[in-house]
CSV table of C-alpha atoms and ligand atoms in Angstrom, one decimal:
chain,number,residue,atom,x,y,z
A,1,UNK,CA,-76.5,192.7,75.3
A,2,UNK,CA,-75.2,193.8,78.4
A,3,UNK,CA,-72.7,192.8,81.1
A,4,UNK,CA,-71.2,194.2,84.4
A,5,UNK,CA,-68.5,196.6,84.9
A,6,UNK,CA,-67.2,194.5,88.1
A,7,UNK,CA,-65.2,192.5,85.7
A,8,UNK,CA,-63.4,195.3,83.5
A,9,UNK,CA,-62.2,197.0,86.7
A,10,UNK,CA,-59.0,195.1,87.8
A,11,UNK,CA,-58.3,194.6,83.9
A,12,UNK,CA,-58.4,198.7,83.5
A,13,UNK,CA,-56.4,198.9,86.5
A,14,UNK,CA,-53.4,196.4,85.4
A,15,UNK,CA,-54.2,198.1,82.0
A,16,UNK,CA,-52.9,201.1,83.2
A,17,UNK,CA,-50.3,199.7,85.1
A,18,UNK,CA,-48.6,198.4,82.3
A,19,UNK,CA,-49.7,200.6,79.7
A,20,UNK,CA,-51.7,197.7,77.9
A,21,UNK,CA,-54.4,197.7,75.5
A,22,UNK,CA,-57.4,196.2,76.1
A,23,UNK,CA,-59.4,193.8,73.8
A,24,UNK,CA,-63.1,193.3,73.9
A,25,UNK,CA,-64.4,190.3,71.6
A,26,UNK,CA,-68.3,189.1,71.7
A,27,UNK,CA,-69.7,186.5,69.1
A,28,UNK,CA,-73.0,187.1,66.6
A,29,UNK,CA,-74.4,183.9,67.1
A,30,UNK,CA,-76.6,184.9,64.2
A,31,UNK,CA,-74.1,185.3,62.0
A,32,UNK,CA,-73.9,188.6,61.3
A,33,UNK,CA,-70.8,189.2,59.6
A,34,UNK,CA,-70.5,193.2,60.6
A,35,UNK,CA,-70.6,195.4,63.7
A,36,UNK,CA,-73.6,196.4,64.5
A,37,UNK,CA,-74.9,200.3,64.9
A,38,UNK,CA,-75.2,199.0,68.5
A,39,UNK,CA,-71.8,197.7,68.6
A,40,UNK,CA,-70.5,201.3,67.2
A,41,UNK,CA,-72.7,202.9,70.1
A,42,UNK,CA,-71.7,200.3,72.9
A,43,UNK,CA,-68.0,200.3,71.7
A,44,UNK,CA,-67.9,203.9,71.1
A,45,UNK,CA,-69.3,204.2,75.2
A,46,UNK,CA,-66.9,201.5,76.6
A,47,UNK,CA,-63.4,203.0,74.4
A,48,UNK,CA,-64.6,206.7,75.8
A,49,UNK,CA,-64.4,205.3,79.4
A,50,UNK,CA,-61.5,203.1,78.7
A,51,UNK,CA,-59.3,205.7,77.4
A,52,UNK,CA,-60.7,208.6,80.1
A,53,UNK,CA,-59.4,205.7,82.9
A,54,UNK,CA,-56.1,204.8,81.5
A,55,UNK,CA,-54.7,208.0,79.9
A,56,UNK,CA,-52.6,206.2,77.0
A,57,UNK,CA,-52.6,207.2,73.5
A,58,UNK,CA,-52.3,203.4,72.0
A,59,UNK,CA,-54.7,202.3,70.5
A,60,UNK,CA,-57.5,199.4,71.5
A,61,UNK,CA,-59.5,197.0,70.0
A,62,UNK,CA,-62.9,195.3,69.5
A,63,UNK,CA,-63.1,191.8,67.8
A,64,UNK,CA,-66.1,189.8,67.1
A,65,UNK,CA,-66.5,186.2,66.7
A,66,UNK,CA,-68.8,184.3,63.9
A,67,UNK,CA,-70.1,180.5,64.3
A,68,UNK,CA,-69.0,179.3,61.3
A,69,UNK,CA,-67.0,176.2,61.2
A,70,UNK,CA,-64.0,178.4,60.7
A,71,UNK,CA,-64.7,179.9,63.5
A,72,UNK,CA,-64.2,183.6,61.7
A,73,UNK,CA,-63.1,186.5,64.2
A,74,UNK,CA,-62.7,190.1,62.6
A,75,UNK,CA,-62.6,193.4,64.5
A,76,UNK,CA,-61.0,197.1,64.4
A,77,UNK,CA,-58.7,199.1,66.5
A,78,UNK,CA,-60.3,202.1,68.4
A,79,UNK,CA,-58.3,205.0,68.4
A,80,UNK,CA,-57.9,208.0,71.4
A,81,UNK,CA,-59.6,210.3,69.4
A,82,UNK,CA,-62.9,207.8,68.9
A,83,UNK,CA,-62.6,206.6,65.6
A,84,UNK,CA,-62.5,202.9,64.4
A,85,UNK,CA,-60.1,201.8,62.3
A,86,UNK,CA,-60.7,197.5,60.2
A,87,UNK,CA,-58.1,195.1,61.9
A,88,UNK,CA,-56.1,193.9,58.5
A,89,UNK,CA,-55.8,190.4,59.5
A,90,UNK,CA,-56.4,188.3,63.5
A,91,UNK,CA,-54.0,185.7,63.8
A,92,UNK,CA,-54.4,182.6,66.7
A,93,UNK,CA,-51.0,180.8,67.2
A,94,UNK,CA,-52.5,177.5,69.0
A,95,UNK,CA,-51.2,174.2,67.9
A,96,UNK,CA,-53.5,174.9,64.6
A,97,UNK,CA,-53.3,178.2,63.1
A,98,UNK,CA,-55.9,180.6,63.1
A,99,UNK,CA,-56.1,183.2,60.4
A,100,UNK,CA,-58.4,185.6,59.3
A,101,UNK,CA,-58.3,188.2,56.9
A,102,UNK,CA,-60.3,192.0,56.1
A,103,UNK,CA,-59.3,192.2,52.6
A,104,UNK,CA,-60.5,190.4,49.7
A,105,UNK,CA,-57.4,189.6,47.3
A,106,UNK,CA,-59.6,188.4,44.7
A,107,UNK,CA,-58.5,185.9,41.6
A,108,UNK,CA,-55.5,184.0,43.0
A,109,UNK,CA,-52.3,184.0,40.9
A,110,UNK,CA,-51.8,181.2,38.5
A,111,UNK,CA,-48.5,179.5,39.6
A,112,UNK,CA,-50.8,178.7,43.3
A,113,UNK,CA,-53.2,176.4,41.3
A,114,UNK,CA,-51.7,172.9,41.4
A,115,UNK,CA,-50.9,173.1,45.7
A,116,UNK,CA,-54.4,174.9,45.9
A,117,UNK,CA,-56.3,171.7,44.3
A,118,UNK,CA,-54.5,170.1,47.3
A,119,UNK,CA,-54.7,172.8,50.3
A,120,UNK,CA,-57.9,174.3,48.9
A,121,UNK,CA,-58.8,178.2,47.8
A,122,UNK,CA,-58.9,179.3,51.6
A,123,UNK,CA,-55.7,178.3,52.9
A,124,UNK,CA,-53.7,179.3,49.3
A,125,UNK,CA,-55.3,182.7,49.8
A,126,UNK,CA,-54.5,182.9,53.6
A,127,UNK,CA,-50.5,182.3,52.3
A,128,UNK,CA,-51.0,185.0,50.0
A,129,UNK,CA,-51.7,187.4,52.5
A,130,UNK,CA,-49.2,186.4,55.2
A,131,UNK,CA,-46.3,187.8,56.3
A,132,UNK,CA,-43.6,185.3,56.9
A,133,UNK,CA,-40.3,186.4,58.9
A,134,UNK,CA,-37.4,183.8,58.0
A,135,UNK,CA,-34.2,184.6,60.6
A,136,UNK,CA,-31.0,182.6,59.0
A,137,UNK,CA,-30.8,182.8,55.5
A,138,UNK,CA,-27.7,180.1,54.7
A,139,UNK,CA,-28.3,175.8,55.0
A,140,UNK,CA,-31.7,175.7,56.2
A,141,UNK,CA,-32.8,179.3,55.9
A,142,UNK,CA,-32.8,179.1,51.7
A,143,UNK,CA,-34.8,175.7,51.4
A,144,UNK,CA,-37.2,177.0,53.5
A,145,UNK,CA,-37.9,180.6,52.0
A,146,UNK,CA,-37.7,178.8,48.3
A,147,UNK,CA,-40.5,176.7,49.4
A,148,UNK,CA,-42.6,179.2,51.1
A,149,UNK,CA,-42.1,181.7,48.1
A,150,UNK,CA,-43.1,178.9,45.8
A,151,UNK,CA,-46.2,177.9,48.0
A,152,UNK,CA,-47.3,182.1,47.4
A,153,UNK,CA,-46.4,183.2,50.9
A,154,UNK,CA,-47.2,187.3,50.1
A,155,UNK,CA,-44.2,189.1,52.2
A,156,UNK,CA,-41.2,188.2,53.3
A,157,UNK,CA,-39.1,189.6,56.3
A,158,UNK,CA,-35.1,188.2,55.7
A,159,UNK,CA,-32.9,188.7,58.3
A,160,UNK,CA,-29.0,187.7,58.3
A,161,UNK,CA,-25.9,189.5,58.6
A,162,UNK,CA,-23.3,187.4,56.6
A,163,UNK,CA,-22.0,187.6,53.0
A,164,UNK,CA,-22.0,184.1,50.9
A,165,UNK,CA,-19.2,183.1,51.2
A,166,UNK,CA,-17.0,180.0,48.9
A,167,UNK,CA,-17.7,177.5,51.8
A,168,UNK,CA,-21.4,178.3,51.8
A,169,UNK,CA,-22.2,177.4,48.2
A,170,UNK,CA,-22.2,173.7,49.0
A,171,UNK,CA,-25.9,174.7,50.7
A,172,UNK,CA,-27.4,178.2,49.8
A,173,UNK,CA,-30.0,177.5,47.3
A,174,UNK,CA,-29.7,180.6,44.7
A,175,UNK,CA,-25.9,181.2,45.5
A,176,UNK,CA,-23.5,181.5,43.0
A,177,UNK,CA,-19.3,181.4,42.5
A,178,UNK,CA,-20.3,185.7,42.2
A,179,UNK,CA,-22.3,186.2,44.8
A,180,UNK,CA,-18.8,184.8,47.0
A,181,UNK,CA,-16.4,186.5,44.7
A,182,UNK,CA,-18.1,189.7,45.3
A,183,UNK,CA,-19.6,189.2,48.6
A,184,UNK,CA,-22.9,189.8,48.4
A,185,UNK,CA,-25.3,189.7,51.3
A,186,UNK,CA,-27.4,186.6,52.1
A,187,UNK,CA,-30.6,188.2,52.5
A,188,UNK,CA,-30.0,190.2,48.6
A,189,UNK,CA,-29.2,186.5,47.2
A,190,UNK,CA,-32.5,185.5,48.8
A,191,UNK,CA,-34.3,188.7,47.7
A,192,UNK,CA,-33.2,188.5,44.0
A,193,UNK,CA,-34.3,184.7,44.1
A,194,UNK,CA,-37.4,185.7,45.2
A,195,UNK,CA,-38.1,188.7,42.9
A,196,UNK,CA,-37.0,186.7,39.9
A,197,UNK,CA,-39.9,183.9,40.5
A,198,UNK,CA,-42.0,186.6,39.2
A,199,UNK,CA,-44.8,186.3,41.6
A,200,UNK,CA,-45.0,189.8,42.6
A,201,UNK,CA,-44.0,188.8,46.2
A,202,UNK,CA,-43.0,191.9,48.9
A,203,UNK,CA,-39.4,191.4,50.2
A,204,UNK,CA,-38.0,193.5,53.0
A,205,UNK,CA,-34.4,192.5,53.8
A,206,UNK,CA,-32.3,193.3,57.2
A,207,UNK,CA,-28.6,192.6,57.1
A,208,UNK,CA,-28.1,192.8,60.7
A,209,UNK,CA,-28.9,190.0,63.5
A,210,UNK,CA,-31.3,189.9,66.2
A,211,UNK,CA,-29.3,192.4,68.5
A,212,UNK,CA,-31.0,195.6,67.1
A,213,UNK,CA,-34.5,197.1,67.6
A,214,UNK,CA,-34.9,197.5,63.6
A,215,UNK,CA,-34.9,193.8,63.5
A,216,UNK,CA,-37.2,192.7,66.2
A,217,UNK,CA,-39.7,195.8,65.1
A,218,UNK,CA,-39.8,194.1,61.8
A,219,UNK,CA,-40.0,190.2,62.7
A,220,UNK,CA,-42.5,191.4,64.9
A,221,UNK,CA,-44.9,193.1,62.4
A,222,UNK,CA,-45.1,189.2,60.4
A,223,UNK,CA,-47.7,186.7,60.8
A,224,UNK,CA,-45.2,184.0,61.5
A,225,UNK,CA,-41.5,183.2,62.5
A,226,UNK,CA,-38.8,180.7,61.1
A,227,UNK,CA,-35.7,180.6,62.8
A,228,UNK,CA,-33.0,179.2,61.1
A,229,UNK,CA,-29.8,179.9,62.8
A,230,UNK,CA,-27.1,178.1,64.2
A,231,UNK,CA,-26.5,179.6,67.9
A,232,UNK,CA,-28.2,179.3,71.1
A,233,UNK,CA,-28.6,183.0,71.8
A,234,UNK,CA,-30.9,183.9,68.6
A,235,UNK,CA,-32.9,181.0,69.5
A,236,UNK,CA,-33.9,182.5,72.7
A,237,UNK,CA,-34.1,186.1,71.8
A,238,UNK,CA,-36.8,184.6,68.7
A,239,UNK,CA,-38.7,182.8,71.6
A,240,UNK,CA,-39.1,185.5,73.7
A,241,UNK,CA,-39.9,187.8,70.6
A,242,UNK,CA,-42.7,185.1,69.7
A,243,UNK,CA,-44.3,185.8,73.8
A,244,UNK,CA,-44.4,189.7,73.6
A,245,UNK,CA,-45.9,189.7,69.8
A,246,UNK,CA,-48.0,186.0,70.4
A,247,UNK,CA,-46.4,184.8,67.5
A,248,UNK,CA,-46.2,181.3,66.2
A,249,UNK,CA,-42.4,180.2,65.8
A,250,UNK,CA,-40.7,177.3,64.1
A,251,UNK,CA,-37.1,176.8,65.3
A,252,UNK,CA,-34.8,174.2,62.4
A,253,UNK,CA,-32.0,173.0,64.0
A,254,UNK,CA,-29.4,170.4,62.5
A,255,UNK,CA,-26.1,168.7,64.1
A,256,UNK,CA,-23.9,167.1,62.2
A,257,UNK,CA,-20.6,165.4,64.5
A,258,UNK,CA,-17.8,163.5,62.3
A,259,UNK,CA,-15.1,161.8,63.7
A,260,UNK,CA,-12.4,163.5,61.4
A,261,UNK,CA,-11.7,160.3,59.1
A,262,UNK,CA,-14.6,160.0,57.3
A,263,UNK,CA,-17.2,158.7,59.9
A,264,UNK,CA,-20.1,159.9,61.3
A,265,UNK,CA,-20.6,160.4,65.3
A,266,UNK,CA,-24.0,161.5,64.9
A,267,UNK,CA,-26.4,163.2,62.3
A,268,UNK,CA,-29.7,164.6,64.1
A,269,UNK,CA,-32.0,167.5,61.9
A,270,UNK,CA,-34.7,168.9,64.6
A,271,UNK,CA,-38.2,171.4,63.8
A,272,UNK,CA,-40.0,172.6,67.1
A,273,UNK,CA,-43.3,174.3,66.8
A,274,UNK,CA,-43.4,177.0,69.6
A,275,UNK,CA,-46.7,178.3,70.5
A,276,UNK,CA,-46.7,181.8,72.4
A,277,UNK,CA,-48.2,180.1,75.5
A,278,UNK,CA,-46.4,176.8,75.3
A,279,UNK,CA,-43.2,175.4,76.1
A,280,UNK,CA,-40.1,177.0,75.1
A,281,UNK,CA,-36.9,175.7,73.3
A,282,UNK,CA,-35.3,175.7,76.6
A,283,UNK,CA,-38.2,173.8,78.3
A,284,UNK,CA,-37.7,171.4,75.8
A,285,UNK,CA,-33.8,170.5,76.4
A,286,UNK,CA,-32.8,172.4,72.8
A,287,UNK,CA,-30.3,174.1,75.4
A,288,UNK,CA,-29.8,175.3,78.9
A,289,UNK,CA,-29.2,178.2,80.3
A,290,UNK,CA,-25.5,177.4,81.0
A,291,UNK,CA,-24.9,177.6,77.1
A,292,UNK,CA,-26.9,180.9,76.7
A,293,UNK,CA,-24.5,182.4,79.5
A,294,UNK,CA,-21.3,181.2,77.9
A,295,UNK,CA,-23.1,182.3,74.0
A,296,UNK,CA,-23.2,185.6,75.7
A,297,UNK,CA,-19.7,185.9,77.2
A,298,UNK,CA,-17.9,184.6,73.7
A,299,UNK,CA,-20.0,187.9,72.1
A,300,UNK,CA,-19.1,190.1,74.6
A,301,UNK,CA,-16.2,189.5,76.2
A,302,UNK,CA,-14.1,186.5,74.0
A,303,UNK,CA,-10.8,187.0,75.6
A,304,UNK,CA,-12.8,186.0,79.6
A,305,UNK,CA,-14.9,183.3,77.2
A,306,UNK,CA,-11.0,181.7,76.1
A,307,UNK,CA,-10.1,182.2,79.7
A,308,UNK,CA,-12.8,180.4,81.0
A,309,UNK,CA,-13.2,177.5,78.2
A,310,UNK,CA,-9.2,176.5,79.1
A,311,UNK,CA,-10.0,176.8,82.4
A,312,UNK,CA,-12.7,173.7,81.9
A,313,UNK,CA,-15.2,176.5,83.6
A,314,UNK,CA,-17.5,176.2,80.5
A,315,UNK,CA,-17.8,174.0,77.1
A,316,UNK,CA,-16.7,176.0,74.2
A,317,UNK,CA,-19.3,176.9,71.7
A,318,UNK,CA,-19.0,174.9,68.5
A,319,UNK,CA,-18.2,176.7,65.4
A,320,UNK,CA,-18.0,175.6,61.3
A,321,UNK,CA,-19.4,172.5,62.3
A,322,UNK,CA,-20.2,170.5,58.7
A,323,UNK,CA,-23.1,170.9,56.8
A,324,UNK,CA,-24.3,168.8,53.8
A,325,UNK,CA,-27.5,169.9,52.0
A,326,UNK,CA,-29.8,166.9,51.4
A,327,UNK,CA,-30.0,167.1,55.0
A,328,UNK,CA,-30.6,170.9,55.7
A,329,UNK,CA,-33.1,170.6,52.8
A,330,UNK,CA,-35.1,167.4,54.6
A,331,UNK,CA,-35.4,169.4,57.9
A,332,UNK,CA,-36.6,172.5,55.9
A,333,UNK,CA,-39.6,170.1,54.1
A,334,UNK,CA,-39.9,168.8,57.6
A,335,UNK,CA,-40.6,172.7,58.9
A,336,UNK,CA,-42.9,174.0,56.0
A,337,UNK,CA,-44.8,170.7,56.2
A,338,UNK,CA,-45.4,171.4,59.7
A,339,UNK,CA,-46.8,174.7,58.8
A,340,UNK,CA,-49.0,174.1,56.5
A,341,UNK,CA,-50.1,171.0,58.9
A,342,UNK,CA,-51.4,173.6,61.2
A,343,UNK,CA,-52.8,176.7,59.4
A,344,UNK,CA,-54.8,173.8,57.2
A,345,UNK,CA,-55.3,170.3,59.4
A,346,UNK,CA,-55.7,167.7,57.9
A,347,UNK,CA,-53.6,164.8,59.1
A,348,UNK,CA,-55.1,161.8,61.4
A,349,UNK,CA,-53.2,163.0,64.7
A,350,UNK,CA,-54.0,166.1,66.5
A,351,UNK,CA,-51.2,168.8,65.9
A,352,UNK,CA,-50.5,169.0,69.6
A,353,UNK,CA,-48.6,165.5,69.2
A,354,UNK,CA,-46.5,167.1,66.9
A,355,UNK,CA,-44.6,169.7,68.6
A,356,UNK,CA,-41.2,168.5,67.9
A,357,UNK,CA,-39.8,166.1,65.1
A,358,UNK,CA,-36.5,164.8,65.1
A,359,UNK,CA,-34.8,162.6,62.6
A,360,UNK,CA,-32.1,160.8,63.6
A,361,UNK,CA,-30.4,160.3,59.9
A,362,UNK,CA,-27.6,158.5,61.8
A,363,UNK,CA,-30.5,155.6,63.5
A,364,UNK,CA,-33.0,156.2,60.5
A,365,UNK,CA,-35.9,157.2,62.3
A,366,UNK,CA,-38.3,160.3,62.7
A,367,UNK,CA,-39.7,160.2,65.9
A,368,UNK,CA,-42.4,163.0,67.6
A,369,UNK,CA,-42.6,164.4,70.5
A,370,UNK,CA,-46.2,165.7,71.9
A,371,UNK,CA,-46.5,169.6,73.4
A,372,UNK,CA,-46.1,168.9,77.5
A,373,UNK,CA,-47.0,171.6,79.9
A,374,UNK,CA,-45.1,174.6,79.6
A,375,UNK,CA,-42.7,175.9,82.8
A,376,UNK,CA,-44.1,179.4,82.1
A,377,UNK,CA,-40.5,181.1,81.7
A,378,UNK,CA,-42.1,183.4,79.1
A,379,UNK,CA,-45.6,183.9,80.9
A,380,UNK,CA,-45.5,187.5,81.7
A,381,UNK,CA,-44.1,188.7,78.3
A,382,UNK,CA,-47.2,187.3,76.4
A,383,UNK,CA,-48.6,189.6,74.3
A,384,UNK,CA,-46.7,192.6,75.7
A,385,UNK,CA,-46.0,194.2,72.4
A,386,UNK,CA,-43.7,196.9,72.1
A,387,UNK,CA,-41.7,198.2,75.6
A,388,UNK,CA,-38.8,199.6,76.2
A,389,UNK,CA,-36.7,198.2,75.5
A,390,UNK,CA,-37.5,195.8,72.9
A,391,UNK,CA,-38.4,192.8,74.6
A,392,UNK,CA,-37.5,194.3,78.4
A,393,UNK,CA,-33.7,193.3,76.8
A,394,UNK,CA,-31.1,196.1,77.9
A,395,UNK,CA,-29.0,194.8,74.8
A,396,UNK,CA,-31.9,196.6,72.8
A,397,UNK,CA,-32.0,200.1,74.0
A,398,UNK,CA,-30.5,202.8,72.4
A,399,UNK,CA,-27.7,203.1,74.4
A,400,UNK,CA,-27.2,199.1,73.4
A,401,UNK,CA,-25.9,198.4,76.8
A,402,UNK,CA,-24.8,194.4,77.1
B,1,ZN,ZN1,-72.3,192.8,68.1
């Protein structure tokens, strides 16, 4: 095979711009499930150029696609000094979920056999080698990491920085009257839930919120992201995270208004799918930039945020709103249903009309709202990967600066 250099030349040079890696994928339309001694030779020649033009010491990459029905991609970093090293896993976050593995987990584990007669030995092995990130680990958060850990999800990333608390254990699946008395950490309730099951399953926890680097490192090295906060600002922060890493992001949001005697204004439970490349939350109307601003000034500066919310300048920021669990738990089926819809297709509609679900439990309808062309808000972050700082956010350098 061979191809011009014309076209690697402006990539090279924005390459080295931006101090990006560059990624070289051709297909064996024969099949053959390996590189080649000609691939090592031609990506051995290419890589030594590559890295003699841009001068960086990250790594790049080689992938190579298969035409299998699957459509199986594999591939390897190249390293400065030459040497390949096997890709783990390539994940594609389009509306259906791409996933490939290296490694060969062999025999699945037991408890996986009655959803794998349903989802097949493919996709029940693909969940046993993901990496799942759940962000918000009270009313929505628990249901959905309960199911996930049940389904054989391999590794979880929990990230919350409250205690259970008496009020939560109306919701938190796994919480008990201790866990409150002694004020234990959300993420260790989760954990110990978790590691009790028995499945073997890898739990990192991270007691802190999405304002630190440690956190967004971590979410970032998962396969997939559920938020499941309350709170305009991690909602953003997650969908910008989800650009830079190109990763796949399902946001649960519920609202629950009572009148104060017993009625109900309004009762709404929300899951978006966010591609990388698609529209984001705030495309979608989940919040505007007005309420990310005042989000902002209430953590930074509450005593201006009071100033301003008497003042009529800006609409408080709701807090303790109710909660009631049959609902949180509905929305979090809702959310891993919508997962496993797109990392193993199989219902009638395209996944692309399903980019957003709302139930209404108030009307008592679900109704679903198609992906629409994205305003591109996020466009330049895609696939940046790590800068500095974290996510070109100020609030995540060292210095933490607001
Ligand atoms: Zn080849």
């Amino acid at each position: 095979m061979t191809w011009s250099t014309d076209s690697i030349i402006p990539l090279l040079a924005k390459a080295t711009r931006e101090d990006l890696a560059i990624l070289k994928v051709h297909s064996h339309p024969n099949g053959f499930p390996q590189f080649s001694t000609l691939d090592d030779k031609s990506d051995g020649e290419l890589f030594d150029s590559v890295f003699g033009w841009t001068d960086s010491t990250f790594p790049h990459a080689s992938a190579i696609m298969l035409p299998d029905e699957d459509g199986t991609m594999f591939g390897r970093a190249i390293l400065p000094d030459g040497t390949f090293q096997q890709l783990d896993s390539i994940l594609v976050p389009g509306d259906n979920l791409h996933f490939w593995t290296a490694n060969d987990i062999g025999k699945l584990p037991s408890f996986t056999q009655r959803h794998a007669q349903l989802f097949g030995l493919g996709t029940t092995r693909k969940l046993r080698e993901m990496a799942v990130a759940v962000v918000g680990c009270s009313g929505t958060g628990s249901p959905v990491i309960e199911q996930l850990a049940r389904l054989g999800v391999g590794r979880f990333v929990l990230v919350d920085p409250d205690k259970v608390e008496e009020k939560n254990l109306n919701r938190i699946l796994n919480s008990t009257h201790e866990d409150a008395v002694l004020g234990r950490l959300k993420v260790e309730v989760m954990s110990r839930a978790i590691t009790e099951m028995g499945f073997g399953t890898e739990v990192e926890i991270i007691p802190e919120d999405l304002a630190t680097p440690e956190a967004v490192k971590k979410i970032a090295e998962c396969d997939v992201i559920f938020g499941c906060m309350d709170g305009v600002e991690g909602r953003h922060r997650l969908n910008r995270l989800a650009s830079f890493y190109v990763l796949p992001y399902f946001d649960l949001g519920v609202r629950l208004d009572a009148d104060g005697e017993g009625g109900i204004n309004g009762a709404f439970g929300v899951v978006n799918y966010i591609r990388p490349d698609g529209t984001t939350l705030n495309d979608r109307g989940l919040y505007t930039l007005e309420q990310l601003k005042s989000a902002g000034l209430l953590r930074t500066n509450p005593k201006a945020y009071r100033e301003q919310v008497e003042a009529g300048y800006i609409r408080g920021v709701a807090v303790d709103r109710p909660a009631v669990i049959s609902i949180n738990m509905q929305i979090a089926s809702t959310a891993v249903n919508e997962f496993l819809a797109r990392l193993h297709p199989y219902r009638s509609d395209d996944n692309k009309n399903f980019a957003m679900a709302s139930t209404s439990f108030f009307h008592g309808f679900t109704r679903r709202d198609a992906e629409e062309s994205p305003s591109g808000m996020f466009f330049n972050n895609i696939g940046k990967g790590d800068v500095y700082p974290l996510l070109e956010m100020p609030l995540l350098s060292d210095e933490g600066i607001t």
